[in-house]
Amino acid sequence: MNVFIIGVFSAIGVRHAWAHFHPQQKPAKPAVQPTHLPPEVKEQMLAKAEADFRAVLEKSTHELQQDLEGTTEGLNKELAKLGDEVVRSETERYHTMLEALRTQAETVITTAQTDIKDHQTDLKTKLDENITAEKQRLIAQLDTKLADAVTSFLTESLQHNVDLGAQIPYMLANLEEHKAELIKGISDEE
């Protein structure tokens, strides 16, 4: 293998040395003599070159315009797809947010309704307690007034030395006589 590599390098070296010491002679090119063309021929050539240039330019312009139209159409389609995708994703996000807000509102409303019911129950209980307490106070006040009235009546009756057991009709008549005063006294203290 080493012999092969050495052989290749030796062959390359010999060829390089041969080319360096024995260069090849290239034939010289003859000098170009300028040709003089008549002005009519020059004008024809210029007109033809100008017509050819215009034709190539128009063809290139037409091809470029077609390419631009195709590119514009492709871009419009891609922009429409992108716009549709953005609108769809934003609509989905909007619906998701609305659903979350609706759920949150339902939770708040349910909590508020529960709190209102609890508060109504508490108020009703307190009102019932207050009504019961007021009834008890009025009953106690009425008992006190009646006791005072009976005591007053008895004191007045005993001053006349009336026999209480035998004089029930007299006591009822006397109570009936002072009935308006008793009612007025109870009403004033309330």
PDB file of C-alpha atoms in Angstrom, residues 3-153:
ATOM      1  CA  VAL A   3       4.529   1.539  -2.412  1.00  0.00           C
ATOM      2  CA  PHE A   4       1.377   2.467  -4.302  1.00  0.00           C
ATOM      3  CA  ILE A   5       1.080   5.851  -2.571  1.00  0.00           C
ATOM      4  CA  ILE A   6       4.772   6.582  -3.172  1.00  0.00           C
ATOM      5  CA  GLY A   7       4.316   5.650  -6.855  1.00  0.00           C
ATOM      6  CA  VAL A   8       1.360   8.029  -7.230  1.00  0.00           C
ATOM      7  CA  PHE A   9       3.258  10.918  -5.648  1.00  0.00           C
ATOM      8  CA  SER A  10       6.323  10.211  -7.805  1.00  0.00           C
ATOM      9  CA  ALA A  11       4.227  10.258 -11.005  1.00  0.00           C
ATOM     10  CA  ILE A  12       2.605  13.550 -10.020  1.00  0.00           C
ATOM     11  CA  GLY A  13       6.006  15.066  -9.195  1.00  0.00           C
ATOM     12  CA  VAL A  14       7.535  14.008 -12.543  1.00  0.00           C
ATOM     13  CA  ARG A  15       4.612  15.445 -14.546  1.00  0.00           C
ATOM     14  CA  HIS A  16       4.799  18.706 -12.659  1.00  0.00           C
ATOM     15  CA  ALA A  17       8.553  19.027 -13.219  1.00  0.00           C
ATOM     16  CA  TRP A  18       8.164  18.238 -16.959  1.00  0.00           C
ATOM     17  CA  ALA A  19       5.464  20.892 -17.356  1.00  0.00           C
ATOM     18  CA  HIS A  20       7.585  23.415 -15.481  1.00  0.00           C
ATOM     19  CA  PHE A  21      10.754  22.891 -17.503  1.00  0.00           C
ATOM     20  CA  HIS A  22       9.096  22.312 -20.905  1.00  0.00           C
ATOM     21  CA  PRO A  23       6.192  24.735 -21.183  1.00  0.00           C
ATOM     22  CA  GLN A  24       3.879  24.352 -24.143  1.00  0.00           C
ATOM     23  CA  GLN A  25       3.803  27.103 -26.663  1.00  0.00           C
ATOM     24  CA  LYS A  26       0.385  28.548 -27.282  1.00  0.00           C
ATOM     25  CA  PRO A  27      -0.258  29.818 -30.761  1.00  0.00           C
ATOM     26  CA  ALA A  28      -0.582  33.586 -30.878  1.00  0.00           C
ATOM     27  CA  LYS A  29      -3.940  35.014 -31.793  1.00  0.00           C
ATOM     28  CA  PRO A  30      -4.025  37.198 -34.817  1.00  0.00           C
ATOM     29  CA  ALA A  31      -4.902  40.819 -34.091  1.00  0.00           C
ATOM     30  CA  VAL A  32      -8.449  41.736 -34.916  1.00  0.00           C
ATOM     31  CA  GLN A  33      -8.707  44.339 -37.555  1.00  0.00           C
ATOM     32  CA  PRO A  34     -11.524  46.782 -36.996  1.00  0.00           C
ATOM     33  CA  THR A  35     -14.051  46.646 -39.729  1.00  0.00           C
ATOM     34  CA  HIS A  36     -15.685  49.750 -40.929  1.00  0.00           C
ATOM     35  CA  LEU A  37     -19.369  49.399 -41.558  1.00  0.00           C
ATOM     36  CA  PRO A  38     -21.368  51.820 -43.575  1.00  0.00           C
ATOM     37  CA  PRO A  39     -23.735  54.067 -41.501  1.00  0.00           C
ATOM     38  CA  GLU A  40     -26.874  52.482 -43.009  1.00  0.00           C
ATOM     39  CA  VAL A  41     -25.783  49.045 -41.847  1.00  0.00           C
ATOM     40  CA  LYS A  42     -24.970  50.413 -38.409  1.00  0.00           C
ATOM     41  CA  GLU A  43     -28.435  51.997 -38.163  1.00  0.00           C
ATOM     42  CA  GLN A  44     -30.084  48.770 -39.273  1.00  0.00           C
ATOM     43  CA  MET A  45     -28.110  46.819 -36.703  1.00  0.00           C
ATOM     44  CA  LEU A  46     -28.979  49.345 -33.973  1.00  0.00           C
ATOM     45  CA  ALA A  47     -32.674  49.293 -34.935  1.00  0.00           C
ATOM     46  CA  LYS A  48     -32.707  45.485 -34.970  1.00  0.00           C
ATOM     47  CA  ALA A  49     -30.851  45.344 -31.630  1.00  0.00           C
ATOM     48  CA  GLU A  50     -33.283  47.884 -30.166  1.00  0.00           C
ATOM     49  CA  ALA A  51     -36.288  45.910 -31.463  1.00  0.00           C
ATOM     50  CA  ASP A  52     -34.815  42.663 -30.104  1.00  0.00           C
ATOM     51  CA  PHE A  53     -34.114  44.372 -26.753  1.00  0.00           C
ATOM     52  CA  ARG A  54     -37.681  45.717 -26.582  1.00  0.00           C
ATOM     53  CA  ALA A  55     -39.105  42.299 -27.414  1.00  0.00           C
ATOM     54  CA  VAL A  56     -37.004  40.645 -24.703  1.00  0.00           C
ATOM     55  CA  LEU A  57     -37.894  43.435 -22.262  1.00  0.00           C
ATOM     56  CA  GLU A  58     -41.640  43.140 -23.021  1.00  0.00           C
ATOM     57  CA  LYS A  59     -41.490  39.364 -22.711  1.00  0.00           C
ATOM     58  CA  SER A  60     -39.649  39.656 -19.384  1.00  0.00           C
ATOM     59  CA  THR A  61     -42.125  42.302 -18.198  1.00  0.00           C
ATOM     60  CA  HIS A  62     -45.067  40.084 -19.154  1.00  0.00           C
ATOM     61  CA  GLU A  63     -43.534  37.063 -17.382  1.00  0.00           C
ATOM     62  CA  LEU A  64     -42.734  39.186 -14.314  1.00  0.00           C
ATOM     63  CA  GLN A  65     -46.294  40.524 -14.265  1.00  0.00           C
ATOM     64  CA  GLN A  66     -47.696  36.985 -14.451  1.00  0.00           C
ATOM     65  CA  ASP A  67     -45.342  35.880 -11.678  1.00  0.00           C
ATOM     66  CA  LEU A  68     -46.411  38.862  -9.552  1.00  0.00           C
ATOM     67  CA  GLU A  69     -50.092  38.108 -10.153  1.00  0.00           C
ATOM     68  CA  GLY A  70     -49.553  34.482  -9.170  1.00  0.00           C
ATOM     69  CA  THR A  71     -47.586  35.518  -6.093  1.00  0.00           C
ATOM     70  CA  THR A  72     -50.240  38.093  -5.156  1.00  0.00           C
ATOM     71  CA  GLU A  73     -52.989  35.511  -5.522  1.00  0.00           C
ATOM     72  CA  GLY A  74     -51.031  33.025  -3.393  1.00  0.00           C
ATOM     73  CA  LEU A  75     -50.345  35.667  -0.743  1.00  0.00           C
ATOM     74  CA  ASN A  76     -54.011  36.682  -0.684  1.00  0.00           C
ATOM     75  CA  LYS A  77     -55.040  33.059  -0.141  1.00  0.00           C
ATOM     76  CA  GLU A  78     -52.478  32.624   2.643  1.00  0.00           C
ATOM     77  CA  LEU A  79     -53.549  35.906   4.271  1.00  0.00           C
ATOM     78  CA  ALA A  80     -57.195  34.823   4.089  1.00  0.00           C
ATOM     79  CA  LYS A  81     -56.303  31.491   5.736  1.00  0.00           C
ATOM     80  CA  LEU A  82     -54.264  33.270   8.396  1.00  0.00           C
ATOM     81  CA  GLY A  83     -57.076  35.777   8.994  1.00  0.00           C
ATOM     82  CA  ASP A  84     -59.637  32.986   9.293  1.00  0.00           C
ATOM     83  CA  GLU A  85     -57.404  31.119  11.731  1.00  0.00           C
ATOM     84  CA  VAL A  86     -56.839  34.235  13.850  1.00  0.00           C
ATOM     85  CA  VAL A  87     -60.563  35.030  13.898  1.00  0.00           C
ATOM     86  CA  ARG A  88     -61.392  31.418  14.800  1.00  0.00           C
ATOM     87  CA  SER A  89     -58.844  31.278  17.620  1.00  0.00           C
ATOM     88  CA  GLU A  90     -59.939  34.670  18.976  1.00  0.00           C
ATOM     89  CA  THR A  91     -63.586  33.598  18.789  1.00  0.00           C
ATOM     90  CA  GLU A  92     -62.791  30.386  20.666  1.00  0.00           C
ATOM     91  CA  ARG A  93     -60.859  32.357  23.287  1.00  0.00           C
ATOM     92  CA  TYR A  94     -63.755  34.819  23.582  1.00  0.00           C
ATOM     93  CA  HIS A  95     -66.269  31.976  24.036  1.00  0.00           C
ATOM     94  CA  THR A  96     -64.012  30.346  26.630  1.00  0.00           C
ATOM     95  CA  MET A  97     -63.757  33.627  28.544  1.00  0.00           C
ATOM     96  CA  LEU A  98     -67.526  34.152  28.336  1.00  0.00           C
ATOM     97  CA  GLU A  99     -68.145  30.640  29.650  1.00  0.00           C
ATOM     98  CA  ALA A 100     -65.727  31.232  32.538  1.00  0.00           C
ATOM     99  CA  LEU A 101     -67.410  34.555  33.351  1.00  0.00           C
ATOM    100  CA  ARG A 102     -70.857  32.947  33.161  1.00  0.00           C
ATOM    101  CA  THR A 103     -69.773  30.181  35.523  1.00  0.00           C
ATOM    102  CA  GLN A 104     -68.259  32.726  37.886  1.00  0.00           C
ATOM    103  CA  ALA A 105     -71.430  34.855  37.764  1.00  0.00           C
ATOM    104  CA  GLU A 106     -73.591  31.800  38.489  1.00  0.00           C
ATOM    105  CA  THR A 107     -71.384  30.960  41.463  1.00  0.00           C
ATOM    106  CA  VAL A 108     -71.607  34.525  42.778  1.00  0.00           C
ATOM    107  CA  ILE A 109     -75.392  34.611  42.280  1.00  0.00           C
ATOM    108  CA  THR A 110     -75.836  31.241  43.993  1.00  0.00           C
ATOM    109  CA  THR A 111     -73.678  32.392  46.904  1.00  0.00           C
ATOM    110  CA  ALA A 112     -75.606  35.673  47.128  1.00  0.00           C
ATOM    111  CA  GLN A 113     -78.950  33.832  47.069  1.00  0.00           C
ATOM    112  CA  THR A 114     -77.758  31.505  49.826  1.00  0.00           C
ATOM    113  CA  ASP A 115     -76.548  34.473  51.880  1.00  0.00           C
ATOM    114  CA  ILE A 116     -79.874  36.279  51.340  1.00  0.00           C
ATOM    115  CA  LYS A 117     -81.855  33.208  52.400  1.00  0.00           C
ATOM    116  CA  ASP A 118     -79.669  32.815  55.493  1.00  0.00           C
ATOM    117  CA  HIS A 119     -80.082  36.514  56.304  1.00  0.00           C
ATOM    118  CA  GLN A 120     -83.854  36.296  55.786  1.00  0.00           C
ATOM    119  CA  THR A 121     -83.985  33.288  58.094  1.00  0.00           C
ATOM    120  CA  ASP A 122     -81.942  35.163  60.716  1.00  0.00           C
ATOM    121  CA  LEU A 123     -84.159  38.246  60.390  1.00  0.00           C
ATOM    122  CA  LYS A 124     -87.316  36.156  60.645  1.00  0.00           C
ATOM    123  CA  THR A 125     -85.959  34.390  63.732  1.00  0.00           C
ATOM    124  CA  LYS A 126     -84.978  37.713  65.333  1.00  0.00           C
ATOM    125  CA  LEU A 127     -88.351  39.239  64.411  1.00  0.00           C
ATOM    126  CA  ASP A 128     -90.178  36.270  65.917  1.00  0.00           C
ATOM    127  CA  GLU A 129     -88.034  36.585  69.050  1.00  0.00           C
ATOM    128  CA  ASN A 130     -88.709  40.343  69.229  1.00  0.00           C
ATOM    129  CA  ILE A 131     -92.457  39.839  68.713  1.00  0.00           C
ATOM    130  CA  THR A 132     -92.514  37.148  71.396  1.00  0.00           C
ATOM    131  CA  ALA A 133     -90.507  39.368  73.769  1.00  0.00           C
ATOM    132  CA  GLU A 134     -92.799  42.336  73.053  1.00  0.00           C
ATOM    133  CA  LYS A 135     -95.860  40.152  73.665  1.00  0.00           C
ATOM    134  CA  GLN A 136     -94.374  38.984  76.958  1.00  0.00           C
ATOM    135  CA  ARG A 137     -93.567  42.584  77.932  1.00  0.00           C
ATOM    136  CA  LEU A 138     -97.082  43.752  77.023  1.00  0.00           C
ATOM    137  CA  ILE A 139     -98.640  40.820  78.877  1.00  0.00           C
ATOM    138  CA  ALA A 140     -96.495  41.585  81.929  1.00  0.00           C
ATOM    139  CA  GLN A 141     -97.378  45.276  81.678  1.00  0.00           C
ATOM    140  CA  LEU A 142    -101.057  44.437  81.299  1.00  0.00           C
ATOM    141  CA  ASP A 143    -100.858  42.103  84.295  1.00  0.00           C
ATOM    142  CA  THR A 144     -99.177  44.849  86.304  1.00  0.00           C
ATOM    143  CA  LYS A 145    -101.798  47.425  85.261  1.00  0.00           C
ATOM    144  CA  LEU A 146    -104.637  45.055  85.981  1.00  0.00           C
ATOM    145  CA  ALA A 147    -103.094  44.181  89.319  1.00  0.00           C
ATOM    146  CA  ASP A 148    -102.732  47.896  90.086  1.00  0.00           C
ATOM    147  CA  ALA A 149    -106.305  48.527  88.967  1.00  0.00           C
ATOM    148  CA  VAL A 150    -107.646  45.663  91.038  1.00  0.00           C
ATOM    149  CA  THR A 151    -105.593  46.793  94.020  1.00  0.00           C
ATOM    150  CA  SER A 152    -106.831  50.339  93.570  1.00  0.00           C
ATOM    151  CA  PHE A 153    -110.385  49.090  93.207  1.00  0.00           C
TER     152      PHE A 153
END
